[in-house]
N, CA, C and O atoms as a CHARMM CRD file, in Angstrom:
* protein
*
  344
    1    1 UNK  N    184.53500  -6.26800 230.20800 PROA 1      0.00000
    2    1 UNK  CA   185.11600  -5.81100 228.51800 PROA 1      0.00000
    3    1 UNK  C    183.85400  -5.90500 228.08900 PROA 1      0.00000
    4    1 UNK  O    183.31500  -4.87100 227.69200 PROA 1      0.00000
    5    2 UNK  N    183.15400  -7.09400 228.07800 PROA 2      0.00000
    6    2 UNK  CA   182.18400  -7.17000 226.73500 PROA 2      0.00000
    7    2 UNK  C    181.35300  -6.44000 227.09900 PROA 2      0.00000
    8    2 UNK  O    180.45200  -7.06900 226.54400 PROA 2      0.00000
    9    3 UNK  N    180.65900  -5.35100 227.72300 PROA 3      0.00000
   10    3 UNK  CA   179.89000  -4.64000 228.17400 PROA 3      0.00000
   11    3 UNK  C    180.53700  -3.36000 227.53000 PROA 3      0.00000
   12    3 UNK  O    179.73700  -2.49900 227.16600 PROA 3      0.00000
   13    4 UNK  N    182.32300  -3.03400 227.27500 PROA 4      0.00000
   14    4 UNK  CA   182.27900  -1.82500 226.93200 PROA 4      0.00000
   15    4 UNK  C    182.25000  -1.94800 225.33900 PROA 4      0.00000
   16    4 UNK  O    181.81100  -1.01400 224.66700 PROA 4      0.00000
   17    5 UNK  N    182.71700  -3.09200 224.76300 PROA 5      0.00000
   18    5 UNK  CA   182.38700  -3.23600 223.51800 PROA 5      0.00000
   19    5 UNK  C    181.68600  -3.44400 222.78900 PROA 5      0.00000
   20    5 UNK  O    181.94700  -3.72500 221.61900 PROA 5      0.00000
   21    6 UNK  N    180.29100  -3.34100 223.42500 PROA 6      0.00000
   22    6 UNK  CA   179.18900  -3.89300 223.29600 PROA 6      0.00000
   23    6 UNK  C    178.46500  -2.77500 223.26400 PROA 6      0.00000
   24    6 UNK  O    177.46900  -2.74700 222.54100 PROA 6      0.00000
   25    7 UNK  N    178.85700  -1.56800 224.09600 PROA 7      0.00000
   26    7 UNK  CA   178.43500  -0.37000 223.87000 PROA 7      0.00000
   27    7 UNK  C    179.70800   0.89400 222.51400 PROA 7      0.00000
   28    7 UNK  O    179.72600   1.94400 221.87200 PROA 7      0.00000
   29    8 UNK  N    180.17000   0.18400 222.72900 PROA 8      0.00000
   30    8 UNK  CA   181.25600   0.79900 221.26500 PROA 8      0.00000
   31    8 UNK  C    180.79300   0.75000 220.34300 PROA 8      0.00000
   32    8 UNK  O    180.58900   1.60600 219.48200 PROA 8      0.00000
   33    9 UNK  N    180.51300  -0.50900 220.42500 PROA 9      0.00000
   34    9 UNK  CA   180.07700  -1.06700 218.60500 PROA 9      0.00000
   35    9 UNK  C    178.44800  -0.23000 218.55500 PROA 9      0.00000
   36    9 UNK  O    178.12400   0.80100 217.96600 PROA 9      0.00000
   37   10 UNK  N    177.79700  -0.98500 219.26400 PROA 10     0.00000
   38   10 UNK  CA   176.30000  -0.78100 218.94700 PROA 10     0.00000
   39   10 UNK  C    176.36900   0.83500 219.21400 PROA 10     0.00000
   40   10 UNK  O    175.38300   1.18100 218.56400 PROA 10     0.00000
   41   11 UNK  N    176.80200   1.79400 219.64800 PROA 11     0.00000
   42   11 UNK  CA   176.26800   3.70800 219.90900 PROA 11     0.00000
   43   11 UNK  C    177.14200   3.72400 218.05000 PROA 11     0.00000
   44   11 UNK  O    176.48100   4.28000 217.17300 PROA 11     0.00000
   45   12 UNK  N    178.26300   3.23200 217.72200 PROA 12     0.00000
   46   12 UNK  CA   178.73300   3.53800 216.63100 PROA 12     0.00000
   47   12 UNK  C    177.81200   3.04700 214.97400 PROA 12     0.00000
   48   12 UNK  O    177.67300   3.73700 213.96400 PROA 12     0.00000
   49   13 UNK  N    177.32100   1.61700 215.25000 PROA 13     0.00000
   50   13 UNK  CA   176.79700   1.38800 214.52000 PROA 13     0.00000
   51   13 UNK  C    175.27900   1.78400 214.35900 PROA 13     0.00000
   52   13 UNK  O    174.62100   1.20300 213.49600 PROA 13     0.00000
   53   14 UNK  N    174.85000   2.49400 214.94500 PROA 14     0.00000
   54   14 UNK  CA   173.51000   3.74700 215.96500 PROA 14     0.00000
   55   14 UNK  C    173.76700   4.67500 214.55700 PROA 14     0.00000
   56   14 UNK  O    173.45600   4.75400 213.36900 PROA 14     0.00000
   57   15 UNK  N    174.81600   5.49900 215.93800 PROA 15     0.00000
   58   15 UNK  CA   175.76200   6.75200 214.65200 PROA 15     0.00000
   59   15 UNK  C    175.74800   7.06100 213.34700 PROA 15     0.00000
   60   15 UNK  O    175.33400   8.13100 212.90100 PROA 15     0.00000
   61   16 UNK  N    176.36100   5.80600 212.45300 PROA 16     0.00000
   62   16 UNK  CA   176.14600   5.23000 211.78600 PROA 16     0.00000
   63   16 UNK  C    175.02500   5.01300 210.80200 PROA 16     0.00000
   64   16 UNK  O    175.27100   5.19500 209.61000 PROA 16     0.00000
   65   17 UNK  N    174.04600   4.71200 211.10900 PROA 17     0.00000
   66   17 UNK  CA   172.45300   4.66500 210.56500 PROA 17     0.00000
   67   17 UNK  C    172.03500   5.59500 210.80400 PROA 17     0.00000
   68   17 UNK  O    170.99900   5.88400 210.20400 PROA 17     0.00000
   69   18 UNK  N    172.56800   6.54400 211.76100 PROA 18     0.00000
   70   18 UNK  CA   171.69000   7.69800 211.31800 PROA 18     0.00000
   71   18 UNK  C    171.83400   8.65800 210.71100 PROA 18     0.00000
   72   18 UNK  O    170.98300   9.41900 210.25000 PROA 18     0.00000
   73   19 UNK  N    173.92900   8.73100 210.62200 PROA 19     0.00000
   74   19 UNK  CA   173.95300   9.54200 209.53000 PROA 19     0.00000
   75   19 UNK  C    174.14600   9.38100 208.14800 PROA 19     0.00000
   76   19 UNK  O    174.35500  10.19100 207.24500 PROA 19     0.00000
   77   20 UNK  N    173.99600   7.79500 208.18600 PROA 20     0.00000
   78   20 UNK  CA   173.80200   7.44200 206.39800 PROA 20     0.00000
   79   20 UNK  C    173.28700   7.63800 205.75800 PROA 20     0.00000
   80   20 UNK  O    173.47500   8.27600 204.72200 PROA 20     0.00000
   81   21 UNK  N    171.37000   6.51900 206.67900 PROA 21     0.00000
   82   21 UNK  CA   170.46400   6.32300 206.07000 PROA 21     0.00000
   83   21 UNK  C    169.48200   7.31100 206.91000 PROA 21     0.00000
   84   21 UNK  O    168.56400   7.58200 206.13600 PROA 21     0.00000
   85   22 UNK  N    169.31900   7.81900 207.86800 PROA 22     0.00000
   86   22 UNK  CA   168.29700   8.64200 208.63700 PROA 22     0.00000
   87   22 UNK  C    167.15600   8.43400 208.82900 PROA 22     0.00000
   88   22 UNK  O    166.20900   8.89600 209.46600 PROA 22     0.00000
   89   23 UNK  N    167.41800   7.55900 208.09000 PROA 23     0.00000
   90   23 UNK  CA   165.31200   7.32200 207.47700 PROA 23     0.00000
   91   23 UNK  C    164.65900   6.60300 208.86300 PROA 23     0.00000
   92   23 UNK  O    164.96400   5.45600 209.19300 PROA 23     0.00000
   93   24 UNK  N    163.89900   7.28300 209.47700 PROA 24     0.00000
   94   24 UNK  CA   162.96600   7.26600 210.86300 PROA 24     0.00000
   95   24 UNK  C    163.12300   5.07400 210.91500 PROA 24     0.00000
   96   24 UNK  O    163.87600   4.28300 211.48300 PROA 24     0.00000
   97   25 UNK  N    162.11700   4.97300 210.11900 PROA 25     0.00000
   98   25 UNK  CA   162.24000   3.44700 210.06600 PROA 25     0.00000
   99   25 UNK  C    163.58100   2.90100 210.57500 PROA 25     0.00000
  100   25 UNK  O    163.82100   2.57000 211.73600 PROA 25     0.00000
  101   26 UNK  N    164.48900   2.85400 209.43900 PROA 26     0.00000
  102   26 UNK  CA   166.00800   2.38100 209.80700 PROA 26     0.00000
  103   26 UNK  C    166.32200   2.94500 211.11800 PROA 26     0.00000
  104   26 UNK  O    166.65400   1.99300 211.82400 PROA 26     0.00000
  105   27 UNK  N    166.36000   3.65500 211.55500 PROA 27     0.00000
  106   27 UNK  CA   166.26900   4.14600 213.36600 PROA 27     0.00000
  107   27 UNK  C    165.97500   3.66300 213.77000 PROA 27     0.00000
  108   27 UNK  O    166.93200   2.98900 214.15200 PROA 27     0.00000
  109   28 UNK  N    164.59100   3.03200 214.43100 PROA 28     0.00000
  110   28 UNK  CA   163.65700   1.68000 214.81100 PROA 28     0.00000
  111   28 UNK  C    164.09800   1.03000 214.95700 PROA 28     0.00000
  112   28 UNK  O    164.48500   0.68800 216.07400 PROA 28     0.00000
  113   29 UNK  N    164.40700   0.20000 213.45000 PROA 29     0.00000
  114   29 UNK  CA   165.22500  -0.53000 213.65800 PROA 29     0.00000
  115   29 UNK  C    166.13800  -1.12600 214.54400 PROA 29     0.00000
  116   29 UNK  O    166.28900  -1.91600 215.47600 PROA 29     0.00000
  117   30 UNK  N    166.98300   0.13300 213.30800 PROA 30     0.00000
  118   30 UNK  CA   168.34600  -0.27900 214.69500 PROA 30     0.00000
  119   30 UNK  C    168.31700  -0.12200 215.98500 PROA 30     0.00000
  120   30 UNK  O    168.69600  -1.11700 216.60200 PROA 30     0.00000
  121   31 UNK  N    167.91000   1.03600 216.79800 PROA 31     0.00000
  122   31 UNK  CA   167.61400   0.63900 217.71300 PROA 31     0.00000
  123   31 UNK  C    166.96200  -0.60100 218.61900 PROA 31     0.00000
  124   31 UNK  O    167.24900  -0.90500 219.77600 PROA 31     0.00000
  125   32 UNK  N    166.24800  -1.05700 217.95900 PROA 32     0.00000
  126   32 UNK  CA   165.78700  -2.65000 218.10200 PROA 32     0.00000
  127   32 UNK  C    166.40200  -3.30600 217.93900 PROA 32     0.00000
  128   32 UNK  O    165.91600  -4.12300 218.72100 PROA 32     0.00000
  129   33 UNK  N    167.40700  -3.91300 217.44500 PROA 33     0.00000
  130   33 UNK  CA   168.57200  -4.06300 217.50000 PROA 33     0.00000
  131   33 UNK  C    169.69100  -4.36100 218.09800 PROA 33     0.00000
  132   33 UNK  O    170.34000  -5.35800 218.41500 PROA 33     0.00000
  133   34 UNK  N    169.75000  -3.03100 218.17900 PROA 34     0.00000
  134   34 UNK  CA   170.99800  -2.94700 219.59000 PROA 34     0.00000
  135   34 UNK  C    170.56900  -3.56600 221.04900 PROA 34     0.00000
  136   34 UNK  O    171.11500  -4.43700 221.72700 PROA 34     0.00000
  137   35 UNK  N    169.38000  -2.78500 221.27500 PROA 35     0.00000
  138   35 UNK  CA   169.03400  -3.27600 222.86700 PROA 35     0.00000
  139   35 UNK  C    168.70100  -4.69400 222.73400 PROA 35     0.00000
  140   35 UNK  O    168.85100  -5.33000 223.77700 PROA 35     0.00000
  141   36 UNK  N    168.30600  -5.32300 221.76600 PROA 36     0.00000
  142   36 UNK  CA   168.06600  -6.87100 221.85300 PROA 36     0.00000
  143   36 UNK  C    169.70400  -7.65500 221.72400 PROA 36     0.00000
  144   36 UNK  O    169.70400  -8.85200 222.01400 PROA 36     0.00000
  145   37 UNK  N    170.94900  -7.08700 221.34300 PROA 37     0.00000
  146   37 UNK  CA   171.66100  -7.94800 221.26400 PROA 37     0.00000
  147   37 UNK  C    172.60100  -7.26100 222.49000 PROA 37     0.00000
  148   37 UNK  O    173.66700  -7.83100 222.72500 PROA 37     0.00000
  149   38 UNK  N    172.29000  -6.18300 223.20300 PROA 38     0.00000
  150   38 UNK  CA   173.81200  -5.41200 223.75800 PROA 38     0.00000
  151   38 UNK  C    172.29600  -5.38500 225.55900 PROA 38     0.00000
  152   38 UNK  O    172.84700  -5.25300 226.65200 PROA 38     0.00000
  153   39 UNK  N    171.26500  -5.46500 225.57400 PROA 39     0.00000
  154   39 UNK  CA   170.61200  -6.08000 226.44100 PROA 39     0.00000
  155   39 UNK  C    170.90200  -6.70700 227.28100 PROA 39     0.00000
  156   39 UNK  O    170.91100  -6.14300 228.37500 PROA 39     0.00000
  157   40 UNK  N    171.19000  -7.80700 227.24400 PROA 40     0.00000
  158   40 UNK  CA   171.44600  -9.21300 227.84700 PROA 40     0.00000
  159   40 UNK  C    172.67800  -8.93100 228.75100 PROA 40     0.00000
  160   40 UNK  O    172.75400  -9.25500 229.93600 PROA 40     0.00000
  161   41 UNK  N    173.83000  -8.15000 227.88400 PROA 41     0.00000
  162   41 UNK  CA   175.32300  -8.13300 228.40400 PROA 41     0.00000
  163   41 UNK  C    175.70400  -6.82100 228.97800 PROA 41     0.00000
  164   41 UNK  O    176.46800  -6.69000 229.93500 PROA 41     0.00000
  165   42 UNK  N    174.95700  -5.58000 228.15000 PROA 42     0.00000
  166   42 UNK  CA   175.42800  -4.24800 228.59400 PROA 42     0.00000
  167   42 UNK  C    174.30500  -3.46500 229.71500 PROA 42     0.00000
  168   42 UNK  O    174.70600  -2.82000 230.68300 PROA 42     0.00000
  169   43 UNK  N    172.84400  -3.65900 229.38100 PROA 43     0.00000
  170   43 UNK  CA   172.25000  -3.16900 229.70600 PROA 43     0.00000
  171   43 UNK  C    171.92100  -2.62400 228.36100 PROA 43     0.00000
  172   43 UNK  O    170.69700  -2.75000 228.34900 PROA 43     0.00000
  173   44 UNK  N    172.18500  -2.20800 227.46300 PROA 44     0.00000
  174   44 UNK  CA   171.86800  -1.66100 226.31900 PROA 44     0.00000
  175   44 UNK  C    171.51700  -0.11200 226.55100 PROA 44     0.00000
  176   44 UNK  O    170.36000   0.28800 226.67900 PROA 44     0.00000
  177   45 UNK  N    172.67600   0.73000 226.58900 PROA 45     0.00000
  178   45 UNK  CA   172.10600   2.08000 227.02000 PROA 45     0.00000
  179   45 UNK  C    172.56800   2.66900 225.95000 PROA 45     0.00000
  180   45 UNK  O    171.48000   2.97000 225.45800 PROA 45     0.00000
  181   46 UNK  N    173.10600   2.94700 225.43400 PROA 46     0.00000
  182   46 UNK  CA   174.45200   2.96500 224.14500 PROA 46     0.00000
  183   46 UNK  C    173.94400   5.05000 224.54100 PROA 46     0.00000
  184   46 UNK  O    173.58100   5.53500 223.46900 PROA 46     0.00000
  185   47 UNK  N    173.91300   5.59200 225.12400 PROA 47     0.00000
  186   47 UNK  CA   173.82300   6.85000 225.33900 PROA 47     0.00000
  187   47 UNK  C    174.13500   7.12200 226.66700 PROA 47     0.00000
  188   47 UNK  O    173.58000   6.67400 227.67000 PROA 47     0.00000
  189   48 UNK  N    175.36600   8.13900 226.56400 PROA 48     0.00000
  190   48 UNK  CA   175.81300   8.68200 228.42000 PROA 48     0.00000
  191   48 UNK  C    174.85400   9.19500 228.59800 PROA 48     0.00000
  192   48 UNK  O    174.74900   8.99700 229.80800 PROA 48     0.00000
  193   49 UNK  N    173.70100   9.93600 228.22900 PROA 49     0.00000
  194   49 UNK  CA   173.14000  10.47900 229.58600 PROA 49     0.00000
  195   49 UNK  C    172.21100   9.20600 230.13600 PROA 49     0.00000
  196   49 UNK  O    171.97600   9.34300 231.33600 PROA 49     0.00000
  197   50 UNK  N    171.49600   7.73800 229.43200 PROA 50     0.00000
  198   50 UNK  CA   170.40400   7.44900 229.46100 PROA 50     0.00000
  199   50 UNK  C    171.85200   5.93800 231.22100 PROA 50     0.00000
  200   50 UNK  O    171.65900   5.21200 232.19600 PROA 50     0.00000
  201   51 UNK  N    172.73800   6.34700 230.55900 PROA 51     0.00000
  202   51 UNK  CA   174.38200   5.86600 231.14600 PROA 51     0.00000
  203   51 UNK  C    173.29800   6.24700 232.99800 PROA 51     0.00000
  204   51 UNK  O    172.57400   5.77500 233.87500 PROA 51     0.00000
  205   52 UNK  N    174.18200   7.70900 232.36900 PROA 52     0.00000
  206   52 UNK  CA   173.89400   8.32700 233.79700 PROA 52     0.00000
  207   52 UNK  C    173.22200   8.16900 234.62600 PROA 52     0.00000
  208   52 UNK  O    173.59900   7.89500 235.76500 PROA 52     0.00000
  209   53 UNK  N    171.59700   8.35300 234.13000 PROA 53     0.00000
  210   53 UNK  CA   170.54500   7.82200 234.78200 PROA 53     0.00000
  211   53 UNK  C    170.50200   7.00200 235.52500 PROA 53     0.00000
  212   53 UNK  O    170.26600   7.16100 236.72300 PROA 53     0.00000
  213   54 UNK  N    170.81500   5.51000 234.73800 PROA 54     0.00000
  214   54 UNK  CA   171.21700   4.64200 235.28600 PROA 54     0.00000
  215   54 UNK  C    172.18400   4.34500 236.68200 PROA 54     0.00000
  216   54 UNK  O    172.08300   3.42300 237.49100 PROA 54     0.00000
  217   55 UNK  N    173.02800   5.33300 236.65000 PROA 55     0.00000
  218   55 UNK  CA   174.06600   5.51900 238.02900 PROA 55     0.00000
  219   55 UNK  C    173.53100   5.92200 238.32900 PROA 55     0.00000
  220   55 UNK  O    172.94600   5.08800 239.02000 PROA 55     0.00000
  221   56 UNK  N    172.91700   7.04500 238.48200 PROA 56     0.00000
  222   56 UNK  CA   172.27900   8.00400 239.26100 PROA 56     0.00000
  223   56 UNK  C    170.96700   7.28700 240.10600 PROA 56     0.00000
  224   56 UNK  O    170.45200   8.01500 240.95500 PROA 56     0.00000
  225   57 UNK  N    170.39000   5.91300 239.93600 PROA 57     0.00000
  226   57 UNK  CA   169.51800   5.33500 240.24500 PROA 57     0.00000
  227   57 UNK  C    169.81200   3.92400 240.87400 PROA 57     0.00000
  228   57 UNK  O    168.93600   3.20600 241.35600 PROA 57     0.00000
  229   58 UNK  N    171.33300   3.56700 240.80300 PROA 58     0.00000
  230   58 UNK  CA   172.46700   2.51500 241.62700 PROA 58     0.00000
  231   58 UNK  C    171.97900   1.47200 240.83200 PROA 58     0.00000
  232   58 UNK  O    171.69800   0.46500 241.48300 PROA 58     0.00000
  233   59 UNK  N    171.71500   1.37300 239.14400 PROA 59     0.00000
  234   59 UNK  CA   171.67900   0.31600 238.46700 PROA 59     0.00000
  235   59 UNK  C    173.25600  -0.12900 238.10400 PROA 59     0.00000
  236   59 UNK  O    173.65400  -1.29200 238.05100 PROA 59     0.00000
  237   60 UNK  N    174.10900   1.15300 237.85100 PROA 60     0.00000
  238   60 UNK  CA   175.61700   0.59800 237.38500 PROA 60     0.00000
  239   60 UNK  C    176.51700   1.35600 238.02600 PROA 60     0.00000
  240   60 UNK  O    176.09100   2.47200 237.73100 PROA 60     0.00000
  241   61 UNK  N    177.64400   1.57200 238.82600 PROA 61     0.00000
  242   61 UNK  CA   178.60500   2.07500 239.52900 PROA 61     0.00000
  243   61 UNK  C    178.97000   3.11800 238.99600 PROA 61     0.00000
  244   61 UNK  O    179.07500   3.08100 237.77000 PROA 61     0.00000
  245   62 UNK  N    179.27500   4.33900 239.66900 PROA 62     0.00000
  246   62 UNK  CA   180.14700   5.22000 238.98700 PROA 62     0.00000
  247   62 UNK  C    181.55400   5.10500 237.79900 PROA 62     0.00000
  248   62 UNK  O    182.05700   5.83000 236.94100 PROA 62     0.00000
  249   63 UNK  N    181.77900   3.76000 238.36100 PROA 63     0.00000
  250   63 UNK  CA   182.88400   3.58300 237.55800 PROA 63     0.00000
  251   63 UNK  C    183.00500   3.30300 236.29600 PROA 63     0.00000
  252   63 UNK  O    183.92800   3.45200 235.49500 PROA 63     0.00000
  253   64 UNK  N    181.35400   2.63700 236.17700 PROA 64     0.00000
  254   64 UNK  CA   181.07100   1.67200 234.95500 PROA 64     0.00000
  255   64 UNK  C    180.50400   3.26700 234.12100 PROA 64     0.00000
  256   64 UNK  O    180.52600   3.41100 232.89900 PROA 64     0.00000
  257   65 UNK  N    180.14600   4.06400 234.85800 PROA 65     0.00000
  258   65 UNK  CA   179.53400   4.75700 234.13400 PROA 65     0.00000
  259   65 UNK  C    180.62100   5.60100 233.22600 PROA 65     0.00000
  260   65 UNK  O    180.45500   6.11800 232.12100 PROA 65     0.00000
  261   66 UNK  N    181.98700   5.55700 234.21000 PROA 66     0.00000
  262   66 UNK  CA   183.37300   6.97200 233.12900 PROA 66     0.00000
  263   66 UNK  C    183.19600   5.38600 232.39200 PROA 66     0.00000
  264   66 UNK  O    182.07300   5.28400 231.89800 PROA 66     0.00000
  265   67 UNK  N    183.69700   4.65200 232.28600 PROA 67     0.00000
  266   67 UNK  CA   183.83000   3.47100 231.19500 PROA 67     0.00000
  267   67 UNK  C    183.03600   3.23600 230.19000 PROA 67     0.00000
  268   67 UNK  O    183.48800   2.80800 229.12800 PROA 67     0.00000
  269   68 UNK  N    181.30900   3.56100 230.43600 PROA 68     0.00000
  270   68 UNK  CA   180.62500   3.71300 229.43100 PROA 68     0.00000
  271   68 UNK  C    180.34900   4.61500 228.74400 PROA 68     0.00000
  272   68 UNK  O    179.91100   4.46600 227.60400 PROA 68     0.00000
  273   69 UNK  N    180.61700   6.12400 229.48800 PROA 69     0.00000
  274   69 UNK  CA   180.21100   6.90400 228.14900 PROA 69     0.00000
  275   69 UNK  C    181.93800   7.17500 227.39900 PROA 69     0.00000
  276   69 UNK  O    182.04100   8.10200 226.59600 PROA 69     0.00000
  277   70 UNK  N    183.13700   6.36100 227.71200 PROA 70     0.00000
  278   70 UNK  CA   183.96700   6.75200 227.22700 PROA 70     0.00000
  279   70 UNK  C    184.05000   5.96700 225.99200 PROA 70     0.00000
  280   70 UNK  O    184.38800   6.39800 224.88900 PROA 70     0.00000
  281   71 UNK  N    183.70100   4.74400 226.29600 PROA 71     0.00000
  282   71 UNK  CA   183.28900   4.25500 225.17500 PROA 71     0.00000
  283   71 UNK  C    182.27800   4.17400 223.66500 PROA 71     0.00000
  284   71 UNK  O    182.37200   3.80100 222.49600 PROA 71     0.00000
  285   72 UNK  N    181.45700   4.69200 224.45100 PROA 72     0.00000
  286   72 UNK  CA   180.20900   5.70700 223.92600 PROA 72     0.00000
  287   72 UNK  C    180.39700   6.73500 223.08900 PROA 72     0.00000
  288   72 UNK  O    179.88400   6.74200 221.97000 PROA 72     0.00000
  289   73 UNK  N    181.17100   7.73600 223.55300 PROA 73     0.00000
  290   73 UNK  CA   181.45300   8.73300 222.85400 PROA 73     0.00000
  291   73 UNK  C    182.83100   8.34600 221.91700 PROA 73     0.00000
  292   73 UNK  O    182.97000   8.74200 220.76000 PROA 73     0.00000
  293   74 UNK  N    183.90500   7.42300 222.70400 PROA 74     0.00000
  294   74 UNK  CA   184.14300   6.71200 220.70200 PROA 74     0.00000
  295   74 UNK  C    184.02800   5.80100 219.96100 PROA 74     0.00000
  296   74 UNK  O    184.84800   5.27900 219.20600 PROA 74     0.00000
  297   75 UNK  N    182.29000   5.43600 220.29900 PROA 75     0.00000
  298   75 UNK  CA   181.54700   4.87200 219.63600 PROA 75     0.00000
  299   75 UNK  C    180.77800   6.12700 218.42900 PROA 75     0.00000
  300   75 UNK  O    180.36500   6.17100 217.27000 PROA 75     0.00000
  301   76 UNK  N    180.87200   6.62900 219.11300 PROA 76     0.00000
  302   76 UNK  CA   180.16700   7.65500 217.95400 PROA 76     0.00000
  303   76 UNK  C    181.31900   8.20300 217.37300 PROA 76     0.00000
  304   76 UNK  O    181.27100   8.03000 216.15500 PROA 76     0.00000
  305   77 UNK  N    182.28400   8.76300 217.70900 PROA 77     0.00000
  306   77 UNK  CA   183.64000   9.30800 216.89000 PROA 77     0.00000
  307   77 UNK  C    183.39500   8.08200 215.70300 PROA 77     0.00000
  308   77 UNK  O    183.07300   8.01500 214.51700 PROA 77     0.00000
  309   78 UNK  N    183.63500   7.48700 216.43100 PROA 78     0.00000
  310   78 UNK  CA   183.66900   6.11300 214.68800 PROA 78     0.00000
  311   78 UNK  C    182.90700   6.15100 213.93000 PROA 78     0.00000
  312   78 UNK  O    183.09300   6.39700 212.73800 PROA 78     0.00000
  313   79 UNK  N    181.53100   5.83300 214.64500 PROA 79     0.00000
  314   79 UNK  CA   180.25300   5.98700 213.81100 PROA 79     0.00000
  315   79 UNK  C    180.32900   7.66600 212.51000 PROA 79     0.00000
  316   79 UNK  O    179.83000   7.77800 211.39000 PROA 79     0.00000
  317   80 UNK  N    181.18700   8.71600 213.35500 PROA 80     0.00000
  318   80 UNK  CA   181.01300   9.52700 212.21400 PROA 80     0.00000
  319   80 UNK  C    181.28900  10.15000 211.31300 PROA 80     0.00000
  320   80 UNK  O    180.87400  11.06000 210.59500 PROA 80     0.00000
  321   81 UNK  N    182.89900   8.84000 211.60500 PROA 81     0.00000
  322   81 UNK  CA   184.31900   9.44200 210.86100 PROA 81     0.00000
  323   81 UNK  C    183.74500   8.15900 209.68300 PROA 81     0.00000
  324   81 UNK  O    183.63100   8.62400 208.54900 PROA 81     0.00000
  325   82 UNK  N    183.43200   6.86800 209.78000 PROA 82     0.00000
  326   82 UNK  CA   183.01100   5.92700 208.80900 PROA 82     0.00000
  327   82 UNK  C    181.50400   6.25700 207.51500 PROA 82     0.00000
  328   82 UNK  O    181.33400   5.97000 206.33000 PROA 82     0.00000
  329   83 UNK  N    180.61500   7.04600 208.65000 PROA 83     0.00000
  330   83 UNK  CA   180.09900   7.97200 207.52300 PROA 83     0.00000
  331   83 UNK  C    180.45900   8.19300 206.60400 PROA 83     0.00000
  332   83 UNK  O    180.37700   7.77700 205.44800 PROA 83     0.00000
  333   84 UNK  N    181.29900   9.54700 207.59200 PROA 84     0.00000
  334   84 UNK  CA   182.46400  10.41100 206.51400 PROA 84     0.00000
  335   84 UNK  C    183.10300   9.12400 205.51000 PROA 84     0.00000
  336   84 UNK  O    183.99200   8.80400 206.30000 PROA 84     0.00000
  337   85 UNK  N    183.13800   8.94400 205.29300 PROA 85     0.00000
  338   85 UNK  CA   184.12000   7.34200 204.31100 PROA 85     0.00000
  339   85 UNK  C    183.08900   6.75300 203.70100 PROA 85     0.00000
  340   85 UNK  O    183.20400   6.63700 202.48100 PROA 85     0.00000
  341   86 UNK  N    182.16100   6.36700 204.17400 PROA 86     0.00000
  342   86 UNK  CA   181.06400   5.93900 202.36100 PROA 86     0.00000
  343   86 UNK  C    180.05300   6.16200 202.04200 PROA 86     0.00000
  344   86 UNK  O    179.66100   5.79800 200.93300 PROA 86     0.00000
């Protein structure tokens, strides 16, 4: 469960920063921060395509791929909605 929460929150935060600030330095620092935090917990994918590549290489299972993809998509939508509200 912690893996899914990390993927959800990391993706939401990344999308929020991209849409709200958009500055390449801010985006790069955000990617570095969420990768540093999430790598030991979930692998730090934050992108369904990255998760799909990890599944095709056998790093994660197909059931993990499905759950990661759902968490990442929901996180992306939450990040979008938060950026629209602020």
